[in-house]
Amino acid sequence: MQTIVISGANRGIGLALTRQFLQAGHHVIAGCRQPAEAADLLASLGSLELAQLDVGDAKSVSLFCQQLGTRAVDVLINNAGVMGGEQQGIGDMDYADWLHTFEINTLAPFRLATALLPNLKLAARPRIATISSQMGAFGLELGTGLYAYRSSKAAVSKVMQVLAQELAADNIIVCPLHPGWVRTDMGGQSAHISTEASASGLFKLIDNLTMDQSGRFWTWEGREHVW
Ligand SMILES: NC(=O)c1ccc[n+]([C@@H]2O[C@H](COP(=O)([O-])OP(=O)(O)OC[C@H]3O[C@@H](n4cnc5c(N)ncnc54)[C@H](OP(=O)(O)O)[C@@H]3O)[C@@H](O)[C@H]2O)c1
């Protein structure tokens, strides 16, 4: 049984990932802002441990790490994310919201990953999987607008690429992942795939990740993504 930490585990892709890893017999430490209100999460079957985790709050991250203590963590999935507000365009940019989007989508995955390094180093095949997005890829031109979201995801992919190089000496695998366009509160109901389909693909990919895949960008289908 491996220990899997998932942020933003209470709904959307994070909830589906939690269920996938529980079904596979792993112990999941499900981080969410309001654990007591995570009804769907509480109904999940398996070795589930709920923990309060606001990834944008350094104190919450610190208390979360204290709850983990000196246990080995096999996989960290940085899933929590925000789209940013409605005002992300030319002439109506909400700069405070842009900064908040960066805090949650870019800075927080780095903070959580580095805070959990002692736990990850205790695992046999430690992996840091960060849910980025094709919306942050330089090699694709996918529409316009959403400057805050796109730039935060482009930045987190770069952060993970650098982290992969730095942690290679510790044999820690680090990858940004694109989960597909998924029907969630964020993705909307017109999105291409269900949370189950996304999580099933991500589960297979994360379960089998090897060192030679580290520092590269992957899709939920296991295909390499352009940067
Ligand atoms: N859906 C898509 O098509 C798609 C495509 C590409 C990438 N992604 C990425 O996939 C990840 C999951 O997205 P989703 O579609 O499942 O979105 P979602 O349904 O909106 O869920 C977002 C999750 O992130 C959590 N979260 C937000 N801010 C947080 C914070 N400060 N601390 C802890 N948790 C926080 C939310 O918790 P609360 O319930 O407390 O708000 C929720 O659990 C995100 O990183 C997103 O950018 C999604």
mmCIF file of C-alpha atoms and ligand atoms in Angstrom:
data_model
loop_
_atom_site.group_PDB
_atom_site.id
_atom_site.type_symbol
_atom_site.label_atom_id
_atom_site.label_comp_id
_atom_site.label_asym_id
_atom_site.label_seq_id
_atom_site.Cartn_x
_atom_site.Cartn_y
_atom_site.Cartn_z
ATOM 1 C CA MET A 1 0.000 0.000 0.000
ATOM 2 C CA GLN A 2 1.419 3.356 -1.049
ATOM 3 C CA THR A 3 0.664 6.714 0.540
ATOM 4 C CA ILE A 4 -0.784 9.298 -1.818
ATOM 5 C CA VAL A 5 -1.296 12.978 -0.957
ATOM 6 C CA ILE A 6 -3.876 14.815 -3.080
ATOM 7 C CA SER A 7 -4.699 18.517 -2.778
ATOM 8 C CA GLY A 8 -8.165 19.811 -3.661
ATOM 9 C CA ALA A 9 -9.514 16.308 -3.117
ATOM 10 C CA ASN A 10 -13.120 17.237 -2.327
ATOM 11 C CA ARG A 11 -14.510 17.723 -5.846
ATOM 12 C CA GLY A 12 -13.775 17.542 -9.556
ATOM 13 C CA ILE A 13 -10.620 15.803 -10.762
ATOM 14 C CA GLY A 14 -9.176 15.626 -7.223
ATOM 15 C CA LEU A 15 -12.190 13.674 -5.944
ATOM 16 C CA ALA A 16 -12.057 11.254 -8.898
ATOM 17 C CA LEU A 17 -8.305 10.759 -8.373
ATOM 18 C CA THR A 18 -8.901 10.079 -4.681
ATOM 19 C CA ARG A 19 -11.411 7.362 -5.578
ATOM 20 C CA GLN A 20 -9.061 5.806 -8.170
ATOM 21 C CA PHE A 21 -6.176 5.518 -5.718
ATOM 22 C CA LEU A 22 -8.450 4.221 -2.922
ATOM 23 C CA GLN A 23 -9.912 1.570 -5.242
ATOM 24 C CA ALA A 24 -6.377 0.455 -6.111
ATOM 25 C CA GLY A 25 -5.805 -0.186 -2.393
ATOM 26 C CA HIS A 26 -3.623 2.791 -1.578
ATOM 27 C CA HIS A 27 -3.791 5.034 1.489
ATOM 28 C CA VAL A 28 -4.948 8.494 0.423
ATOM 29 C CA ILE A 29 -4.372 11.618 2.468
ATOM 30 C CA ALA A 30 -7.028 13.877 1.006
ATOM 31 C CA GLY A 31 -6.318 17.555 1.525
ATOM 32 C CA CYS A 32 -9.223 19.959 1.343
ATOM 33 C CA ARG A 33 -10.125 23.356 2.693
ATOM 34 C CA GLN A 34 -13.293 22.244 4.519
ATOM 35 C CA PRO A 35 -12.911 18.526 5.351
ATOM 36 C CA ALA A 36 -16.091 18.452 7.452
ATOM 37 C CA GLU A 37 -18.138 19.632 4.477
ATOM 38 C CA ALA A 38 -16.641 17.243 1.908
ATOM 39 C CA ALA A 39 -19.677 14.948 1.776
ATOM 40 C CA ASP A 40 -18.709 13.209 -1.502
ATOM 41 C CA LEU A 41 -15.236 12.565 -0.169
ATOM 42 C CA LEU A 42 -16.540 11.206 3.121
ATOM 43 C CA ALA A 43 -18.651 8.699 1.180
ATOM 44 C CA SER A 44 -15.535 7.241 -0.510
ATOM 45 C CA LEU A 45 -14.544 3.700 0.392
ATOM 46 C CA GLY A 46 -11.009 2.657 1.312
ATOM 47 C CA SER A 47 -8.057 3.816 3.359
ATOM 48 C CA LEU A 48 -8.929 7.495 3.451
ATOM 49 C CA GLU A 49 -7.438 10.117 5.743
ATOM 50 C CA LEU A 50 -8.922 13.584 5.631
ATOM 51 C CA ALA A 51 -6.791 16.604 6.319
ATOM 52 C CA GLN A 52 -7.390 20.318 6.316
ATOM 53 C CA LEU A 53 -5.304 21.923 3.592
ATOM 54 C CA ASP A 54 -5.549 25.375 2.104
ATOM 55 C CA VAL A 55 -2.647 25.366 -0.331
ATOM 56 C CA GLY A 56 -2.524 29.168 -0.400
ATOM 57 C CA ASP A 57 -2.017 29.416 3.358
ATOM 58 C CA ALA A 58 1.531 28.718 4.594
ATOM 59 C CA LYS A 59 0.257 27.962 8.124
ATOM 60 C CA SER A 60 -2.258 25.410 6.822
ATOM 61 C CA VAL A 61 0.499 23.726 4.779
ATOM 62 C CA SER A 62 2.714 23.606 7.853
ATOM 63 C CA LEU A 63 -0.035 22.025 10.019
ATOM 64 C CA PHE A 64 -0.777 19.555 7.216
ATOM 65 C CA CYS A 65 2.898 18.509 7.180
ATOM 66 C CA GLN A 66 2.800 18.117 10.969
ATOM 67 C CA GLN A 67 -0.163 15.724 10.590
ATOM 68 C CA LEU A 68 1.935 13.632 8.189
ATOM 69 C CA GLY A 69 4.874 13.564 10.587
ATOM 70 C CA THR A 70 7.730 11.349 9.406
ATOM 71 C CA ARG A 71 5.632 9.053 7.233
ATOM 72 C CA ALA A 72 6.844 8.239 3.727
ATOM 73 C CA VAL A 73 4.829 9.797 0.898
ATOM 74 C CA ASP A 74 4.998 7.889 -2.385
ATOM 75 C CA VAL A 75 3.019 10.334 -4.499
ATOM 76 C CA LEU A 76 2.113 14.000 -4.136
ATOM 77 C CA ILE A 77 -0.577 15.171 -6.538
ATOM 78 C CA ASN A 78 -0.764 18.953 -6.729
ATOM 79 C CA ASN A 79 -4.323 19.129 -8.014
ATOM 80 C CA ALA A 80 -5.880 22.162 -6.262
ATOM 81 C CA GLY A 81 -6.311 25.009 -8.678
ATOM 82 C CA VAL A 82 -8.381 28.019 -9.605
ATOM 83 C CA MET A 83 -9.435 29.458 -12.952
ATOM 84 C CA GLY A 84 -9.218 33.023 -11.704
ATOM 85 C CA GLY A 85 -12.065 35.486 -11.911
ATOM 86 C CA GLU A 86 -14.107 36.768 -14.831
ATOM 87 C CA GLN A 87 -11.920 39.831 -15.297
ATOM 88 C CA GLN A 88 -8.872 38.512 -17.137
ATOM 89 C CA GLY A 89 -8.940 40.479 -20.350
ATOM 90 C CA ILE A 90 -7.624 43.607 -21.994
ATOM 91 C CA GLY A 91 -9.204 46.588 -20.286
ATOM 92 C CA ASP A 92 -10.787 44.688 -17.418
ATOM 93 C CA MET A 93 -7.910 42.842 -15.751
ATOM 94 C CA ASP A 94 -8.303 42.230 -12.018
ATOM 95 C CA TYR A 95 -4.640 42.321 -10.985
ATOM 96 C CA ALA A 96 -5.280 41.229 -7.409
ATOM 97 C CA ASP A 97 -7.063 38.173 -8.720
ATOM 98 C CA TRP A 98 -4.215 37.479 -11.155
ATOM 99 C CA LEU A 99 -1.817 37.431 -8.183
ATOM 100 C CA HIS A 100 -4.159 35.090 -6.273
ATOM 101 C CA THR A 101 -4.313 32.775 -9.296
ATOM 102 C CA PHE A 102 -0.504 32.654 -9.315
ATOM 103 C CA GLU A 103 -0.453 31.996 -5.576
ATOM 104 C CA ILE A 104 -2.693 28.947 -5.879
ATOM 105 C CA ASN A 105 -1.702 27.539 -9.277
ATOM 106 C CA THR A 106 2.030 28.296 -9.315
ATOM 107 C CA LEU A 107 3.472 29.096 -5.892
ATOM 108 C CA ALA A 108 1.418 26.604 -3.874
ATOM 109 C CA PRO A 109 2.522 23.451 -5.777
ATOM 110 C CA PHE A 110 6.145 24.459 -5.172
ATOM 111 C CA ARG A 111 5.479 25.196 -1.496
ATOM 112 C CA LEU A 112 3.722 21.880 -0.890
ATOM 113 C CA ALA A 113 6.274 19.858 -2.872
ATOM 114 C CA THR A 114 9.240 21.336 -1.047
ATOM 115 C CA ALA A 115 7.520 21.060 2.353
ATOM 116 C CA LEU A 116 6.937 17.341 1.724
ATOM 117 C CA LEU A 117 10.442 16.582 0.457
ATOM 118 C CA PRO A 118 11.514 14.828 3.696
ATOM 119 C CA ASN A 119 8.476 12.517 3.393
ATOM 120 C CA LEU A 120 8.986 11.920 -0.327
ATOM 121 C CA LYS A 121 12.649 11.018 0.209
ATOM 122 C CA LEU A 122 11.543 8.131 2.439
ATOM 123 C CA ALA A 123 9.589 6.454 -0.391
ATOM 124 C CA ALA A 124 10.942 3.815 -2.780
ATOM 125 C CA ARG A 125 9.771 5.592 -5.977
ATOM 126 C CA PRO A 126 8.682 9.101 -5.020
ATOM 127 C CA ARG A 127 6.641 11.086 -7.531
ATOM 128 C CA ILE A 128 5.385 14.674 -7.676
ATOM 129 C CA ALA A 129 2.562 15.007 -10.192
ATOM 130 C CA THR A 130 1.303 18.536 -10.745
ATOM 131 C CA ILE A 131 -1.919 19.118 -12.626
ATOM 132 C CA SER A 132 -0.975 21.857 -15.059
ATOM 133 C CA SER A 133 -2.895 22.512 -18.285
ATOM 134 C CA GLN A 134 -2.539 22.622 -22.034
ATOM 135 C CA MET A 135 -3.769 26.233 -21.616
ATOM 136 C CA GLY A 136 -0.273 27.065 -20.376
ATOM 137 C CA ALA A 137 1.576 25.408 -23.267
ATOM 138 C CA PHE A 138 3.703 27.683 -25.469
ATOM 139 C CA GLY A 139 3.519 25.219 -28.343
ATOM 140 C CA LEU A 140 -0.284 25.540 -28.656
ATOM 141 C CA GLU A 141 -2.364 28.591 -29.485
ATOM 142 C CA LEU A 142 -5.655 27.804 -27.800
ATOM 143 C CA GLY A 143 -7.809 30.897 -28.019
ATOM 144 C CA THR A 144 -7.335 34.227 -26.298
ATOM 145 C CA GLY A 145 -8.042 35.838 -22.927
ATOM 146 C CA LEU A 146 -7.745 34.053 -19.561
ATOM 147 C CA TYR A 147 -4.321 35.644 -19.114
ATOM 148 C CA ALA A 148 -4.166 34.896 -15.401
ATOM 149 C CA TYR A 149 -4.997 31.209 -15.739
ATOM 150 C CA ARG A 150 -2.825 30.544 -18.796
ATOM 151 C CA SER A 151 0.232 32.313 -17.386
ATOM 152 C CA SER A 152 -0.103 30.579 -13.996
ATOM 153 C CA LYS A 153 -0.149 27.165 -15.694
ATOM 154 C CA ALA A 154 2.738 28.015 -18.049
ATOM 155 C CA ALA A 155 4.707 29.060 -14.968
ATOM 156 C CA VAL A 156 3.921 25.968 -12.915
ATOM 157 C CA SER A 157 4.984 23.710 -15.783
ATOM 158 C CA LYS A 158 8.341 25.514 -15.838
ATOM 159 C CA VAL A 159 8.633 25.290 -12.050
ATOM 160 C CA MET A 160 8.125 21.519 -12.253
ATOM 161 C CA GLN A 161 10.668 21.168 -15.074
ATOM 162 C CA VAL A 162 13.309 22.890 -12.948
ATOM 163 C CA LEU A 163 12.308 20.963 -9.812
ATOM 164 C CA ALA A 164 12.684 17.712 -11.775
ATOM 165 C CA GLN A 165 16.276 18.557 -12.623
ATOM 166 C CA GLU A 166 17.087 19.557 -9.066
ATOM 167 C CA LEU A 167 15.472 16.492 -7.482
ATOM 168 C CA ALA A 168 16.897 13.967 -9.956
ATOM 169 C CA ALA A 169 19.806 13.354 -7.571
ATOM 170 C CA ASP A 170 17.256 12.194 -4.965
ATOM 171 C CA ASN A 171 15.491 9.970 -7.536
ATOM 172 C CA ILE A 172 12.279 11.972 -7.174
ATOM 173 C CA ILE A 173 10.172 11.961 -10.332
ATOM 174 C CA VAL A 174 8.532 15.322 -11.091
ATOM 175 C CA CYS A 175 6.038 15.884 -13.922
ATOM 176 C CA PRO A 176 3.453 18.460 -14.924
ATOM 177 C CA LEU A 177 0.343 16.757 -16.343
ATOM 178 C CA HIS A 178 -2.540 17.870 -18.558
ATOM 179 C CA PRO A 179 -5.748 16.151 -17.353
ATOM 180 C CA GLY A 180 -7.778 16.681 -20.537
ATOM 181 C CA TRP A 181 -10.715 19.047 -20.856
ATOM 182 C CA VAL A 182 -12.813 17.677 -18.024
ATOM 183 C CA ARG A 183 -16.460 18.160 -16.995
ATOM 184 C CA THR A 184 -16.034 19.847 -13.602
ATOM 185 C CA ASP A 185 -17.057 23.150 -12.064
ATOM 186 C CA MET A 186 -13.957 24.578 -13.720
ATOM 187 C CA GLY A 187 -14.104 22.747 -17.049
ATOM 188 C CA GLY A 188 -17.871 23.222 -17.530
ATOM 189 C CA GLN A 189 -20.435 20.801 -18.856
ATOM 190 C CA SER A 190 -19.330 21.104 -22.536
ATOM 191 C CA ALA A 191 -15.928 19.618 -21.726
ATOM 192 C CA HIS A 192 -14.774 16.491 -23.567
ATOM 193 C CA ILE A 193 -14.300 13.909 -20.828
ATOM 194 C CA SER A 194 -15.665 12.849 -17.435
ATOM 195 C CA THR A 195 -13.714 13.133 -14.196
ATOM 196 C CA GLU A 196 -13.598 9.308 -14.089
ATOM 197 C CA ALA A 197 -11.983 9.097 -17.559
ATOM 198 C CA SER A 198 -9.425 11.766 -16.679
ATOM 199 C CA ALA A 199 -8.607 10.234 -13.289
ATOM 200 C CA SER A 200 -8.367 6.722 -14.729
ATOM 201 C CA GLY A 201 -5.798 7.876 -17.311
ATOM 202 C CA LEU A 202 -3.897 9.967 -14.769
ATOM 203 C CA PHE A 203 -3.862 7.048 -12.324
ATOM 204 C CA LYS A 204 -2.264 4.689 -14.881
ATOM 205 C CA LEU A 205 0.277 7.311 -15.841
ATOM 206 C CA ILE A 206 1.243 8.274 -12.270
ATOM 207 C CA ASP A 207 1.297 4.650 -11.119
ATOM 208 C CA ASN A 208 3.867 3.751 -13.783
ATOM 209 C CA LEU A 209 5.987 6.905 -13.948
ATOM 210 C CA THR A 210 9.712 6.266 -14.189
ATOM 211 C CA MET A 211 12.763 8.437 -13.770
ATOM 212 C CA ASP A 212 13.306 8.820 -17.526
ATOM 213 C CA GLN A 213 9.855 10.472 -17.776
ATOM 214 C CA SER A 214 10.730 13.052 -15.128
ATOM 215 C CA GLY A 215 10.896 16.699 -16.174
ATOM 216 C CA ARG A 216 8.596 16.099 -19.128
ATOM 217 C CA PHE A 217 4.986 17.197 -19.687
ATOM 218 C CA TRP A 218 2.401 14.397 -20.091
ATOM 219 C CA THR A 219 -1.280 14.100 -20.975
ATOM 220 C CA TRP A 220 -3.831 12.002 -19.078
ATOM 221 C CA GLU A 221 -3.585 9.540 -21.974
ATOM 222 C CA GLY A 222 0.137 9.027 -21.373
ATOM 223 C CA ARG A 223 1.248 10.989 -24.422
ATOM 224 C CA GLU A 224 4.021 13.554 -24.209
ATOM 225 C CA HIS A 225 2.686 17.121 -24.369
ATOM 226 C CA VAL A 226 4.435 20.009 -26.092
ATOM 227 C CA TRP A 227 5.720 22.657 -23.664
HETATM 228 N N1 LIG B 1 -11.389 20.787 -15.702
HETATM 229 C C1 LIG B 1 -10.548 20.927 -16.707
HETATM 230 O O1 LIG B 1 -10.926 20.852 -17.893
HETATM 231 C C2 LIG B 1 -9.084 21.156 -16.427
HETATM 232 C C3 LIG B 1 -8.215 21.238 -17.538
HETATM 233 C C4 LIG B 1 -6.860 21.451 -17.299
HETATM 234 C C5 LIG B 1 -6.375 21.561 -16.012
HETATM 235 N N2 LIG B 1 -7.250 21.492 -14.951
HETATM 236 C C6 LIG B 1 -6.671 21.594 -13.610
HETATM 237 O O2 LIG B 1 -7.060 20.475 -12.848
HETATM 238 C C7 LIG B 1 -7.096 20.803 -11.448
HETATM 239 C C8 LIG B 1 -8.444 20.417 -10.859
HETATM 240 O O3 LIG B 1 -9.446 21.161 -11.557
HETATM 241 P P1 LIG B 1 -11.005 20.782 -11.546
HETATM 242 O O4 LIG B 1 -11.462 20.894 -12.948
HETATM 243 O O5 LIG B 1 -11.237 19.545 -10.775
HETATM 244 O O6 LIG B 1 -11.541 22.083 -10.785
HETATM 245 P P2 LIG B 1 -12.708 22.280 -9.699
HETATM 246 O O7 LIG B 1 -13.791 21.307 -9.908
HETATM 247 O O8 LIG B 1 -12.989 23.736 -9.745
HETATM 248 O O9 LIG B 1 -11.968 21.890 -8.326
HETATM 249 C C9 LIG B 1 -10.904 22.684 -7.863
HETATM 250 C C10 LIG B 1 -10.399 22.064 -6.587
HETATM 251 O O10 LIG B 1 -9.288 22.868 -6.122
HETATM 252 C C11 LIG B 1 -9.552 23.209 -4.764
HETATM 253 N N3 LIG B 1 -8.927 24.469 -4.362
HETATM 254 C C12 LIG B 1 -9.014 25.685 -4.904
HETATM 255 N N4 LIG B 1 -8.324 26.562 -4.167
HETATM 256 C C13 LIG B 1 -7.779 25.876 -3.140
HETATM 257 C C14 LIG B 1 -6.960 26.219 -2.025
HETATM 258 N N5 LIG B 1 -6.560 27.472 -1.812
HETATM 259 N N6 LIG B 1 -6.582 25.224 -1.173
HETATM 260 C C15 LIG B 1 -6.978 23.958 -1.360
HETATM 261 N N7 LIG B 1 -7.778 23.573 -2.372
HETATM 262 C C16 LIG B 1 -8.169 24.528 -3.249
HETATM 263 C C17 LIG B 1 -11.072 23.322 -4.673
HETATM 264 O O11 LIG B 1 -11.469 23.287 -3.314
HETATM 265 P P3 LIG B 1 -12.798 24.083 -2.799
HETATM 266 O O12 LIG B 1 -13.962 23.154 -3.027
HETATM 267 O O13 LIG B 1 -12.494 24.339 -1.358
HETATM 268 O O14 LIG B 1 -12.920 25.339 -3.616
HETATM 269 C C18 LIG B 1 -11.445 22.062 -5.461
HETATM 270 O O15 LIG B 1 -11.292 20.920 -4.678
HETATM 271 C C19 LIG B 1 -6.810 22.320 -11.379
HETATM 272 O O16 LIG B 1 -5.445 22.516 -11.086
HETATM 273 C C20 LIG B 1 -7.138 22.790 -12.788
HETATM 274 O O17 LIG B 1 -6.462 23.977 -13.130
HETATM 275 C C21 LIG B 1 -8.582 21.304 -15.136
#
